[in-house]
Structure formats: C-alpha cells, structure tokens
Short mmCIF file of C-alpha atoms in Angstrom, two decimals:
data_model
loop_
_atom_site.label_atom_id
_atom_site.label_comp_id
_atom_site.label_asym_id
_atom_site.label_seq_id
_atom_site.Cartn_x
_atom_site.Cartn_y
_atom_site.Cartn_z
CA MET Z 155 -35.45 142.06 33.10
CA ASN Z 156 -35.11 144.09 30.02
CA ALA Z 157 -32.16 145.90 30.62
CA SER Z 158 -32.78 148.88 28.66
CA ARG Z 159 -35.97 150.36 30.44
CA GLN Z 160 -33.74 152.85 32.23
CA HIS Z 161 -32.41 154.43 28.61
CA ARG Z 162 -35.25 154.67 27.59
CA SER Z 163 -36.43 157.02 29.49
CA ARG Z 164 -33.37 158.31 29.56
CA LYS Z 165 -33.93 158.67 25.45
CA GLU Z 166 -37.91 159.76 25.64
CA GLY Z 167 -36.90 162.65 28.61
CA ARG Z 168 -34.80 164.39 26.27
CA ILE Z 169 -36.96 167.26 26.04
CA GLY Z 170 -35.36 170.82 25.18
CA VAL Z 171 -36.34 172.44 29.02
CA THR Z 172 -35.89 176.15 29.25
CA LEU Z 173 -37.29 177.38 32.33
CA LEU Z 174 -37.77 181.48 31.98
CA THR Z 175 -39.45 181.79 35.23
CA SER Z 176 -40.19 185.09 37.77
CA LEU Z 177 -41.50 186.17 40.58
CA LEU Z 178 -41.62 189.45 39.12
CA THR Z 179 -45.52 189.85 37.09
CA ALA Z 180 -43.77 192.38 34.98
CA THR Z 181 -41.73 190.17 34.12
CA LEU Z 182 -43.68 187.25 33.10
CA LEU Z 183 -46.17 188.88 30.56
CA THR Z 184 -42.98 188.99 28.61
CA LEU Z 185 -41.67 186.11 29.21
CA SER Z 186 -45.07 184.61 27.88
CA ALA Z 187 -45.11 187.17 25.09
CA ASP Z 188 -42.47 184.98 23.32
CA ALA Z 189 -44.56 181.42 23.97
CA ASN Z 190 -46.41 180.69 20.89
CA THR Z 191 -48.88 178.97 22.61
CA GLN Z 192 -50.84 179.69 26.26
CA LEU Z 193 -51.63 176.02 28.50
CA VAL Z 194 -53.90 176.07 31.44
CA LEU Z 195 -53.47 173.34 34.03
CA LYS Z 196 -55.88 173.80 36.76
CA ARG Z 197 -57.12 171.06 39.73
CA GLY Z 198 -59.40 169.86 39.53
CA ASP Z 199 -60.75 170.44 35.69
CA HIS Z 200 -59.86 167.03 33.82
CA SER Z 201 -61.14 168.16 30.50
CA GLU Z 202 -59.10 166.80 27.49
CA HIS Z 203 -56.78 169.08 26.16
CA GLN Z 204 -57.57 169.56 22.62
CA GLY Z 205 -55.04 170.55 20.20
CA GLU Z 206 -50.98 169.77 19.29
CA TYR Z 207 -48.61 171.72 21.48
CA LYS Z 208 -45.44 172.47 20.63
CA GLY Z 209 -42.83 174.51 20.62
CA VAL Z 210 -42.22 177.13 23.73
CA VAL Z 211 -45.58 176.91 25.41
CA ASP Z 212 -46.36 179.35 29.08
CA LEU Z 213 -48.28 176.50 31.01
CA ALA Z 214 -50.67 178.60 33.37
CA ILE Z 215 -50.96 176.99 36.79
CA ASP Z 216 -54.14 177.68 39.51
CA PRO Z 217 -53.38 174.91 42.11
CA GLY Z 218 -56.74 176.31 43.48
CA PHE Z 219 -55.49 177.93 46.68
CA ASP Z 220 -53.34 180.87 47.58
CA GLY Z 221 -50.24 181.17 48.55
CA ALA Z 222 -49.18 178.25 47.37
CA LYS Z 223 -45.63 176.85 45.72
CA VAL Z 224 -45.65 175.23 42.47
CA SER Z 225 -43.07 172.55 41.30
CA VAL Z 226 -43.47 171.31 37.52
CA ALA Z 227 -41.81 167.97 36.17
CA VAL Z 228 -42.18 167.07 32.30
CA ASP Z 229 -41.85 163.51 31.91
CA GLY Z 230 -40.89 162.69 35.21
CA GLN Z 231 -38.42 165.17 34.72
CA LYS Z 232 -38.12 168.56 37.24
CA VAL Z 233 -37.98 171.78 34.90
CA ALA Z 234 -39.46 174.24 37.81
CA ASP Z 235 -39.62 174.06 41.76
CA GLY Z 236 -41.33 176.67 44.02
CA VAL Z 237 -42.51 178.78 41.66
CA LEU Z 238 -44.89 181.61 43.48
CA SER Z 239 -48.21 183.40 42.48
CA PRO Z 240 -48.55 184.01 39.80
CA TYR Z 241 -47.74 180.65 38.39
CA HIS Z 242 -46.71 180.18 34.87
CA VAL Z 243 -43.43 177.86 33.42
CA ILE Z 244 -42.58 178.86 30.22
CA VAL Z 245 -41.25 175.05 28.93
CA ASP Z 246 -39.71 174.57 25.03
CA PHE Z 247 -41.20 171.22 24.16
CA GLY Z 248 -39.11 171.11 20.62
CA PRO Z 249 -40.48 171.30 16.75
CA LEU Z 250 -42.68 168.09 17.21
CA PRO Z 251 -46.14 167.77 19.03
CA MET Z 252 -45.19 164.80 21.27
CA GLN Z 253 -46.45 162.91 23.75
CA HIS Z 254 -45.75 164.38 26.76
CA LYS Z 255 -46.92 164.15 30.51
CA ILE Z 256 -46.78 167.45 33.09
CA THR Z 257 -46.80 166.72 37.24
CA ILE Z 258 -47.70 169.52 39.05
CA THR Z 259 -47.26 169.71 42.64
CA ALA Z 260 -48.52 173.05 44.78
CA VAL Z 261 -47.41 173.02 49.02
CA GLY Z 262 -49.61 175.41 50.89
CA ALA Z 263 -49.60 176.49 54.59
CA LYS Z 264 -50.40 174.08 57.36
CA GLY Z 265 -49.41 171.39 55.31
CA LYS Z 266 -52.06 171.79 51.91
CA ARG Z 267 -50.62 169.59 49.19
CA ALA Z 268 -52.62 169.14 45.82
CA LYS Z 269 -51.00 166.70 43.28
CA TRP Z 270 -51.81 165.98 39.49
CA THR Z 271 -50.79 164.80 36.19
CA GLU Z 272 -52.24 166.67 32.47
CA THR Z 273 -50.79 164.54 29.38
CA ILE Z 274 -50.68 166.43 26.12
CA ASN Z 275 -50.00 165.74 22.23
CA GLU Z 276 -51.80 162.12 23.71
CA GLY Z 277 -50.90 159.26 21.23
CA ASN Z 278 -48.34 161.13 19.93
CA LEU Z 279 -45.73 159.26 21.07
CA PRO Z 280 -41.68 159.53 20.02
CA LEU Z 281 -39.49 157.07 18.14
CA ASN Z 282 -39.01 154.53 20.62
CA ILE Z 283 -38.64 150.24 20.76
CA GLN Z 284 -38.84 147.82 23.33
CA VAL Z 285 -37.90 144.30 22.48
CA LYS Z 286 -39.08 141.20 24.49
CA GLN Z 287 -38.98 137.56 25.04
CA ILE Z 288 -41.76 135.80 23.36
CA GLU Z 289 -40.12 132.02 23.38
CA ALA Z 290 -37.17 130.42 24.14
CA ARG Z 291 -35.59 131.73 20.04
CA LEU Z 292 -38.94 134.23 19.46
CA PHE Z 293 -38.97 137.96 19.88
CA GLU Z 294 -41.33 140.86 19.48
CA VAL Z 295 -40.29 144.27 19.15
CA GLU Z 296 -43.00 146.91 20.37
CA ALA Z 297 -41.96 149.87 18.50
CA ASN Z 298 -43.93 154.12 18.28
CA ALA Z 299 -43.17 156.09 16.64
CA PRO Z 300 -44.50 160.50 15.79
CA LYS Z 301 -47.68 160.52 13.50
CA GLU Z 302 -45.53 162.09 10.84
CA ASP Z 303 -43.01 160.05 10.85
CA PRO Z 304 -44.00 156.47 11.12
CA ILE Z 305 -41.54 153.67 10.96
CA ASP Z 306 -40.31 152.22 8.24
CA VAL Z 307 -38.17 148.79 9.45
CA VAL Z 308 -36.93 146.96 12.39
CA GLN Z 309 -33.40 145.24 12.34
CA LEU Z 310 -32.06 142.62 14.06
CA TRP Z 311 -28.43 142.97 14.31
CA ASP Z 312 -25.15 141.04 15.92
CA ASP Z 313 -22.41 142.91 16.86
CA GLY Z 314 -22.55 144.79 14.01
CA ARG Z 315 -23.64 142.77 11.29
CA LEU Z 316 -27.10 142.82 10.53
CA VAL Z 317 -28.77 139.32 10.97
CA ALA Z 318 -32.54 140.35 9.25
CA GLU Z 319 -35.29 143.21 9.15
CA THR Z 320 -38.77 143.25 9.03
CA ARG Z 321 -41.00 146.13 8.06
CA GLU Z 322 -44.76 144.46 9.18
CA ALA Z 323 -46.17 144.50 12.38
CA PRO Z 324 -46.03 142.60 14.58
CA TYR Z 325 -42.36 142.65 14.45
CA ARG Z 326 -40.32 139.56 15.11
CA PHE Z 327 -37.54 137.83 15.06
CA GLU Z 328 -36.61 134.30 15.19
CA VAL Z 329 -33.02 134.27 17.25
CA SER Z 330 -30.70 132.25 16.62
CA ASP Z 331 -28.99 130.21 19.71
CA SER Z 332 -25.69 131.22 19.15
CA LEU Z 333 -26.09 135.11 18.47
CA LEU Z 334 -28.58 134.15 22.16
CA ALA Z 335 -25.31 132.46 23.73
CA GLY Z 336 -23.57 136.52 23.41
CA GLY Z 337 -25.50 137.42 26.24
CA PHE Z 338 -28.67 139.55 24.19
CA VAL Z 339 -30.28 141.16 21.78
CA GLN Z 340 -29.82 143.98 20.28
CA VAL Z 341 -32.27 145.34 17.39
CA THR Z 342 -32.93 149.04 16.31
CA ALA Z 343 -36.35 150.79 14.32
CA LYS Z 344 -35.98 153.40 11.32
CA THR Z 345 -38.60 155.44 10.68
CA LYS Z 346 -39.62 156.81 6.70
CA GLY Z 347 -37.82 160.23 7.65
CA GLY Z 348 -34.62 158.54 8.64
CA GLU Z 349 -34.46 158.82 12.44
CA GLU Z 350 -33.22 155.72 14.31
CA THR Z 351 -33.37 153.95 17.99
CA ALA Z 352 -31.84 150.91 19.22
CA ASP Z 353 -32.90 148.15 22.46
CA PHE Z 354 -31.60 145.18 23.53
CA TRP Z 355 -32.78 142.99 25.88
CA SER Z 356 -30.94 140.40 28.50
CA PRO Z 357 -31.55 137.82 29.93
CA ALA Z 358 -30.26 139.10 33.30
CA GLY Z 359 -32.48 139.05 36.29
CA ASN Z 360 -33.30 141.76 38.92
CA ILE Z 361 -30.57 141.26 41.64
CA VAL Z 362 -31.41 139.92 45.38
CA ALA Z 363 -28.90 139.86 47.61
CA GLN Z 364 -27.84 139.19 50.90
CA GLU Z 365 -24.61 141.23 50.73
CA LEU Z 366 -23.93 143.91 47.64
CA GLN Z 367 -20.27 145.05 46.43
CA ILE Z 368 -20.21 148.52 44.40
CA ARG Z 369 -17.50 148.88 42.77
CA THR Z 370 -15.72 150.81 39.73
CA VAL Z 371 -14.96 149.35 36.64
CA PRO Z 372 -12.33 150.89 33.95
CA ILE Z 373 -12.00 150.16 30.52
CA PHE Z 374 -10.83 151.64 27.66
CA VAL Z 375 -13.15 151.33 24.64
CA SER Z 376 -11.86 152.12 20.20
CA VAL Z 377 -15.20 152.38 17.70
CA VAL Z 378 -14.98 151.90 14.20
CA ASP Z 379 -17.59 152.22 12.04
CA ARG Z 380 -18.26 149.94 8.97
CA ASN Z 381 -15.83 151.29 6.60
CA GLY Z 382 -13.20 149.94 9.48
CA GLN Z 383 -12.85 153.46 10.06
CA THR Z 384 -11.72 154.69 14.16
CA ARG Z 385 -14.57 157.30 15.64
CA ASP Z 386 -13.12 159.76 18.75
CA ASP Z 387 -16.50 162.11 18.13
CA VAL Z 388 -18.52 159.12 19.48
CA ASP Z 389 -21.00 160.98 22.43
CA ARG Z 390 -21.56 159.19 26.02
CA SER Z 391 -25.09 158.68 25.75
CA GLN Z 392 -24.38 156.39 23.09
CA PHE Z 393 -22.37 154.21 24.90
CA ARG Z 394 -24.06 151.50 26.79
CA ILE Z 395 -22.33 149.11 29.20
CA ILE Z 396 -23.22 145.25 29.79
CA ASP Z 397 -21.45 143.68 32.56
CA ASN Z 398 -22.46 140.40 33.83
CA GLU Z 399 -25.58 140.32 31.55
CA SER Z 400 -26.48 143.76 33.34
CA GLU Z 401 -26.33 146.85 32.34
CA ALA Z 402 -23.82 149.30 34.69
CA LYS Z 403 -23.85 152.98 35.13
CA ILE Z 404 -21.06 154.84 33.88
CA ILE Z 405 -19.79 157.55 35.64
CA GLU Z 406 -16.95 158.36 34.24
CA PHE Z 407 -16.10 159.46 30.90
CA GLY Z 408 -13.61 161.26 28.51
CA LYS Z 409 -10.53 160.93 25.68
CA ALA Z 410 -7.85 157.84 26.59
CA PHE Z 411 -5.74 160.02 24.85
CA ASP Z 412 -5.18 162.42 27.60
CA GLN Z 413 -3.96 159.50 29.74
CA PRO Z 414 -0.04 158.45 29.44
CA ILE Z 415 0.18 155.03 28.14
CA SER Z 416 3.04 152.42 28.33
CA ILE Z 417 3.05 150.17 25.38
CA ALA Z 418 5.28 147.05 25.09
CA LEU Z 419 6.64 147.32 21.77
CA LEU Z 420 7.54 142.68 20.30
CA VAL Z 421 9.44 142.75 17.22
CA ASP Z 422 10.71 139.37 15.29
CA ALA Z 423 13.76 138.46 15.43
CA SER Z 424 13.92 135.26 14.82
CA ALA Z 425 15.73 134.03 11.53
CA SER Z 426 12.86 133.84 9.21
CA MET Z 427 13.23 137.70 9.50
CA THR Z 428 16.53 138.02 8.27
CA GLU Z 429 15.35 139.85 4.91
CA SER Z 430 13.47 141.72 6.50
CA ILE Z 431 14.20 143.12 9.48
CA GLN Z 432 15.99 146.56 8.69
CA HIS Z 433 12.44 147.16 6.63
CA ALA Z 434 10.27 146.05 10.33
CA SER Z 435 12.82 147.80 12.42
CA LYS Z 436 12.63 151.31 11.17
CA ALA Z 437 8.69 151.09 10.42
CA ALA Z 438 8.35 150.47 14.31
CA LEU Z 439 10.46 153.13 14.80
CA GLU Z 440 8.47 155.19 13.02
CA PHE Z 441 5.57 154.00 15.35
CA VAL Z 442 7.38 155.30 18.56
CA GLN Z 443 7.82 158.48 17.42
CA ARG Z 444 4.48 159.11 15.88
CA ALA Z 445 2.80 157.32 18.78
CA LEU Z 446 4.86 158.51 22.27
CA LYS Z 447 4.01 161.61 23.48
CA ASP Z 448 5.61 162.77 26.80
CA GLY Z 449 4.63 160.95 30.30
CA ASP Z 450 4.16 157.63 27.53
CA ARG Z 451 6.87 154.73 28.30
CA CYS Z 452 8.28 151.93 25.89
CA SER Z 453 9.59 148.64 26.16
CA ILE Z 454 11.21 147.05 23.23
CA THR Z 455 11.26 143.06 22.80
CA ALA Z 456 13.05 140.96 20.53
CA ILE Z 457 11.22 137.60 19.31
CA GLN Z 458 13.55 135.06 19.07
CA GLU Z 459 14.25 131.32 20.37
CA VAL Z 460 13.97 133.34 24.11
CA PRO Z 461 12.20 136.63 24.60
CA ARG Z 462 15.69 139.20 24.87
CA ARG Z 463 13.82 142.71 26.68
CA LYS Z 464 16.62 144.89 24.36
CA GLN Z 465 14.72 148.08 26.52
CA ALA Z 466 12.79 147.67 29.90
CA LEU Z 467 9.78 150.34 30.10
CA THR Z 468 10.90 154.19 29.26
CA GLY Z 469 10.33 157.53 28.86
CA ASP Z 470 13.44 157.70 26.43
CA ARG Z 471 12.81 157.80 23.43
CA ALA Z 472 16.35 157.65 22.03
CA ALA Z 473 17.03 154.94 24.32
CA VAL Z 474 14.28 152.94 22.31
CA GLU Z 475 15.38 154.12 19.06
CA THR Z 476 18.86 152.21 19.52
CA ALA Z 477 16.84 148.98 20.55
CA LEU Z 478 15.46 149.13 17.76
CA ARG Z 479 18.47 149.57 15.59
CA ALA Z 480 20.08 146.69 17.46
CA ILE Z 481 17.99 144.00 16.86
CA ARG Z 482 19.52 141.41 14.45
CA PRO Z 483 17.36 138.16 13.47
CA VAL Z 484 18.21 134.47 14.88
CA GLY Z 485 17.44 131.48 15.71
CA ARG Z 486 13.15 130.27 16.18
CA THR Z 487 9.90 132.45 17.25
CA ALA Z 488 9.11 132.18 20.57
CA LEU Z 489 5.99 134.42 19.95
CA TYR Z 490 3.84 132.93 22.97
CA ASP Z 491 6.66 133.84 25.65
CA ALA Z 492 7.46 137.09 24.54
CA VAL Z 493 3.44 137.67 25.27
CA VAL Z 494 3.49 136.45 28.21
CA SER Z 495 6.98 138.36 29.34
CA ALA Z 496 5.30 141.08 28.07
CA LEU Z 497 1.95 141.11 30.46
CA ARG Z 498 4.00 140.84 33.13
CA GLU Z 499 6.00 143.50 32.31
CA LEU Z 500 2.55 145.58 32.25
CA ARG Z 501 0.82 144.53 35.30
CA GLU Z 502 2.13 146.84 37.62
CA GLU Z 503 1.93 149.59 35.00
CA LYS Z 504 -0.15 152.71 36.01
CA ASN Z 505 -0.31 153.60 33.24
CA ARG Z 506 -2.80 153.29 29.88
CA ARG Z 507 -0.90 149.28 28.44
CA ALA Z 508 -1.18 148.20 25.33
CA ILE Z 509 0.92 145.40 23.02
CA VAL Z 510 2.17 146.05 20.10
CA VAL Z 511 3.50 142.26 18.17
CA MET Z 512 4.93 142.03 14.88
CA THR Z 513 5.50 138.92 13.39
CA ASP Z 514 6.05 137.26 10.02
CA GLY Z 515 4.71 133.52 11.27
CA GLY Z 516 3.52 131.21 14.53
CA ASP Z 517 4.91 130.04 17.66
CA THR Z 518 7.52 127.60 17.00
CA THR Z 519 8.94 127.46 20.63
CA SER Z 520 7.79 128.51 23.42
CA SER Z 521 7.63 126.79 26.37
CA TYR Z 522 4.26 128.55 27.50
CA SER Z 523 0.80 127.20 25.64
CA TYR Z 524 -2.17 128.54 23.28
CA ASP Z 525 -3.88 127.81 26.29
CA ASP Z 526 -1.30 128.91 28.88
CA VAL Z 527 -1.81 132.42 26.95
CA GLN Z 528 -5.34 132.36 26.80
CA LYS Z 529 -5.73 132.03 30.44
CA LEU Z 530 -3.36 134.92 30.76
CA VAL Z 531 -4.99 137.39 28.52
CA ARG Z 532 -8.09 136.96 29.76
CA GLU Z 533 -6.45 137.81 33.29
CA ALA Z 534 -4.51 140.61 32.61
CA GLY Z 535 -7.07 142.88 30.09
CA ILE Z 536 -4.50 144.41 28.40
CA PRO Z 537 -5.45 145.31 24.79
CA ILE Z 538 -3.13 143.27 22.65
CA TYR Z 539 -2.07 144.64 18.10
CA PHE Z 540 -0.17 141.65 15.76
CA ILE Z 541 0.61 142.90 12.57
CA ALA Z 542 0.99 139.57 10.58
CA TYR Z 543 4.00 140.53 8.56
CA GLU Z 544 3.80 138.66 4.98
CA GLY Z 545 6.52 136.79 3.90
CA GLY Z 546 6.96 133.71 7.10
CA ASP Z 547 4.80 130.97 8.36
CA ASN Z 548 1.04 132.63 8.29
CA GLU Z 549 -0.74 129.39 8.41
CA PRO Z 550 -4.20 129.91 8.82
CA ARG Z 551 -4.53 128.46 12.46
CA ASP Z 552 -1.89 131.00 13.65
CA LEU Z 553 -3.72 134.11 12.33
CA ASP Z 554 -7.39 132.46 14.03
CA ARG Z 555 -5.30 131.82 17.02
CA LEU Z 556 -3.80 135.49 17.27
CA ARG Z 557 -7.23 137.24 16.26
CA TYR Z 558 -8.77 135.16 19.15
CA LEU Z 559 -5.80 137.15 21.21
CA ALA Z 560 -6.59 140.16 20.23
CA ALA Z 561 -10.06 139.94 20.28
CA GLU Z 562 -10.55 139.28 24.16
CA THR Z 563 -8.63 142.25 24.62
CA GLY Z 564 -9.41 144.80 22.86
CA GLY Z 565 -7.17 144.63 20.17
CA PHE Z 566 -7.21 143.74 16.46
CA VAL Z 567 -5.31 141.52 13.83
CA ALA Z 568 -3.69 143.08 10.65
CA THR Z 569 -2.16 141.76 7.89
CA ALA Z 570 0.72 143.80 6.55
CA THR Z 571 3.58 143.34 3.66
CA GLN Z 572 6.48 145.16 3.01
CA GLN Z 573 4.88 147.78 1.34
CA ASN Z 574 2.60 148.95 3.67
CA LEU Z 575 3.59 147.65 7.16
CA LEU Z 576 3.98 151.45 8.19
CA ALA Z 577 0.49 151.89 7.16
CA ARG Z 578 -0.16 149.15 9.82
CA TYR Z 579 1.41 150.33 12.56
CA THR Z 580 -0.66 154.08 12.02
CA ALA Z 581 -3.42 152.01 12.30
CA ILE Z 582 -2.73 151.30 15.90
CA GLU Z 583 -1.60 154.29 16.65
CA LYS Z 584 -4.85 155.72 15.44
CA ASP Z 585 -6.64 153.28 17.65
CA LEU Z 586 -4.03 154.13 20.29
CA ARG Z 587 -5.20 157.95 20.33
CA ALA Z 588 -8.89 157.43 19.26
CA GLN Z 589 -10.02 155.27 22.40
CA PHE Z 590 -12.15 156.63 25.07
CA ALA Z 591 -11.86 156.22 28.89
CA ILE Z 592 -14.88 155.03 30.19
CA LEU Z 593 -15.10 154.37 34.64
CA TYR Z 594 -18.51 152.33 35.42
CA GLN Z 595 -20.36 151.18 38.27
CA VAL Z 596 -21.84 147.50 39.16
CA SER Z 597 -23.93 146.51 42.09
CA ASP Z 598 -23.92 142.67 41.81
CA PHE Z 599 -22.73 139.57 44.31
CA ALA Z 600 -19.40 139.98 46.46
CA LYS Z 601 -17.50 136.91 44.32
CA PRO Z 602 -13.60 137.23 44.27
CA ASN Z 603 -11.89 136.22 41.03
CA GLN Z 604 -15.03 135.74 39.39
CA TYR Z 605 -14.24 135.87 35.53
CA ARG Z 606 -17.29 138.94 34.37
CA ARG Z 607 -18.23 139.00 30.49
CA VAL Z 608 -17.70 142.89 29.49
CA ARG Z 609 -19.22 144.01 26.03
CA VAL Z 610 -20.53 147.59 24.97
CA VAL Z 611 -22.72 148.10 22.75
CA LEU Z 612 -23.70 151.50 21.26
CA ASP Z 613 -26.80 152.67 19.88
CA SER Z 614 -26.40 152.76 16.25
CA PRO Z 615 -25.70 150.41 14.64
CA LYS Z 616 -23.33 151.37 12.11
CA LEU Z 617 -20.80 151.83 14.78
CA THR Z 618 -19.06 148.75 16.74
CA ALA Z 619 -17.40 148.82 20.16
CA ARG Z 620 -13.70 146.88 21.22
CA THR Z 621 -12.57 146.70 24.52
CA ILE Z 622 -11.95 144.12 26.76
CA LYS Z 623 -13.80 140.20 26.72
CA GLY Z 624 -14.54 140.22 30.28
CA TYR Z 625 -11.60 140.24 33.62
CA PHE Z 626 -11.36 138.67 36.64
CA THR Z 627 -12.94 140.74 39.60
CA PRO Z 628 -10.38 141.18 43.08
#
C-alpha cells in the first residue's frame, strides 16, 4: 500500500477556501463585486470552462430546478452547505491557476436531487509526487507541477541524507537493500522556483483482520536541521508517523516543554574521574539549575563499581545540588548497571522522562551485559543522552555501543572536553526543551507484547526527527 495517499490528498486540498455566502440578494451582490471572475456552473451544461480561474471567484450555480438547497465541495472539501437562491458561493482559489474539481449537490422537495462535477484549469496540476515500486529494488516517481514552475530535480533520501537525484523523466531510482530494510523509501521533488514536496513508499499492505485493536501511542520527538541545530518551530502538518510500516493518525500535537519531566542524572564517579570530578560536578549542577522548572523531578546516581543513588527522584533542587557536590570518585565503572538502575527508577514515572549520562569510559564491571541493556532500553522507551568525556577509556567500540543505545531511544551521544562540557549539557537541555509531544492512533492486529518499529518522517529533507525506534505493545 502506498501509505502517502491520504497525506497527499490533504496537501493537494490546501486551497484557501473563503466562504462569503448570504441569503440576502443585496449582500450577495456586494460580495460578488469583490470577485475577480464569475464562473457559471449549470446542471446539464458539459461545455469546457475556457480560461484560467484563480484568486477570488464567484460561483454562480444553476441547479436546474427551483427551491433547491445547494452544497459545494472543492477537491473533496465541502465549502458551502444549504445555500438558497440565488445560488452564489465566493471561493478564493489562490494566486495560481491550479486544476480543481468542483462538485455541486442540489436537493429539492419530494426527494428531488441533482449532483455533478466541473473541472477548472484542467491539466494545470499542483506540485505533487507519488513513488511506486516497479521491481524489487526499482522505484519510479510520478511528478506533477504547475506549468509556470516545472519540476527541476527529484531526489532520494535516507534519514536526512541525500542518496541520489535525477532531473530527467521518467524519474527512477534503484534502491539498495539496506535502505529497503529501513521500511520505506522517501523521495522529494523540487521545482525551478524552489517549491518542494515529499512522498514515501511503504511495503505494508491493507490490513484485513477479524479483530482490530485501536489504541493510542505517546511519543516525544526532537527535530534537528542540517546544521545539527534543534528546531522547535516545525508545524504539525510536517510530521508523519510510520508505525509498523503503516502511517498512523496524529490526534494530539504540542510542545513537550509544557509537560513536567523526570530526569535521572548519572555522573561517572569511578577512580578515573579523580582529576575531573570537580569540574564535571559543576557542569552537571549548572545543567540542573537551567534545565529543571517547577514540577520537574531529578535523581542523582554516581557510576561506580556498584551504582550509588545519591538522591532519589525529587523536585527539591537544593537536595539535588547537595548530592552532586558530595560525589567522590572511587573504584571501577559499572555503567550498564547504572543505566538499568535508572530505567527501573523511571519506569513508573508519569512525567516525561529522560536519562542523562556523563562518563569518561566504557563499562568495566557491570553484572548486566550490553545485550541485557539493549533489550531493557528498547522495552523502556526512555530517551538516553550520553556525554562521552575525553580523557578516559573511550574506545571506538564503547562509543559505538553508546550511540546505538541513544539512537534506539531518541537521544544522542556528545563527546566533551573540560572546555566544552557545559556546552554539551546545554545541547541536551535545548533538545529536551524543544521536543514535540505527539499522541497518535493506530489500528492493527491485537497482538500483546509485540515489538513495533516507529519512525517519524518530516516533509522536508532538510529536517531530521529523533524519537524511539520502537515499543512493545501491552
């Protein structure tokens, strides 16, 4: 199934429709005077409408019988209902002469009814694209654009990275197995004037089931641009949620910063941090002072041979600050055990949740294995942010593991030195402040404890979304 059809129809239906109808003839005459053009729509008259229609247009309707109540829809969107004689509807079709289908329905006494459709500016389609699978790895993009602003380039993307582009129709791409494994194929088309639109293909088919379960799923999403800057100014219409390879319906959307958050702050306090602990504690303290607001909660855990909870979750900032100042480094680094401890602590929290970890090296002594942590992280769905502090044993293998855990949960890894440690905490603070809170609805097979992959796609390839990679159904 092409999971983009509903979205595309919404985009094509974004015409500025202005209803200025009235039952009074004098008022109608005044409104009609504001229209640039009048378009007569007469039942039974199938002659083509010559010329271009744009801007404010007066639709003068002749239903073919008296006493009718008239309804009008443009491109499937109802713009007037129950209009009485004289039948006039004022519509703003926008600045460009685009193709539109106008459907008129007239209902009279004793069940009398008429319905017909008229097309204006035929062939002058708005910018839209549709990507289709031709063969196993071959995809073709059907693209339409206004005559005045033709297609310039069609591009293939993979998670914000440009993979390939073509400027000649037919627009075709051979897709790699690794990209297909991601669950969908994303393309964009750009016109010579700079207008841009996006579409994607998903391998999911129509769901046919005897038993369906409709449920809602809450997620928190961060958006970054190509410069790596966190963005909090992205419109709801830009977001598309892919759940288990099917597009979900967004039912609530807002700024996550409006919701309280509970943060488990983990600070490496192993022996290797002896020379750096004072600076590290000071940076963590500033993070707490800047990031927490009324209603937020924070806990402090020292990462040592056995993780030590210095302060349980609390809204008391003074208690958090006291715990940070009291940390003294000793022993080895049970990093994975500390992460598992934080996951357990936050498990029953009703607030928005996050784990922030500052460490100067990899795990050296945990009872939990990396595989154990992977599983528990996926089950919890709590974003984890790692600050890899320079000067310890940050081997490439360890960093790769941290990056994987962060990516699975919607967080990230930042490497830091003594000079920029505070800046790395600030980047995490900004990310948490700029998150979007989204509640979406899915209808699918009722399978408990099923792992479902989640991906958030933004209409612009200039933006990339970070969130959990998936979740387990209840």
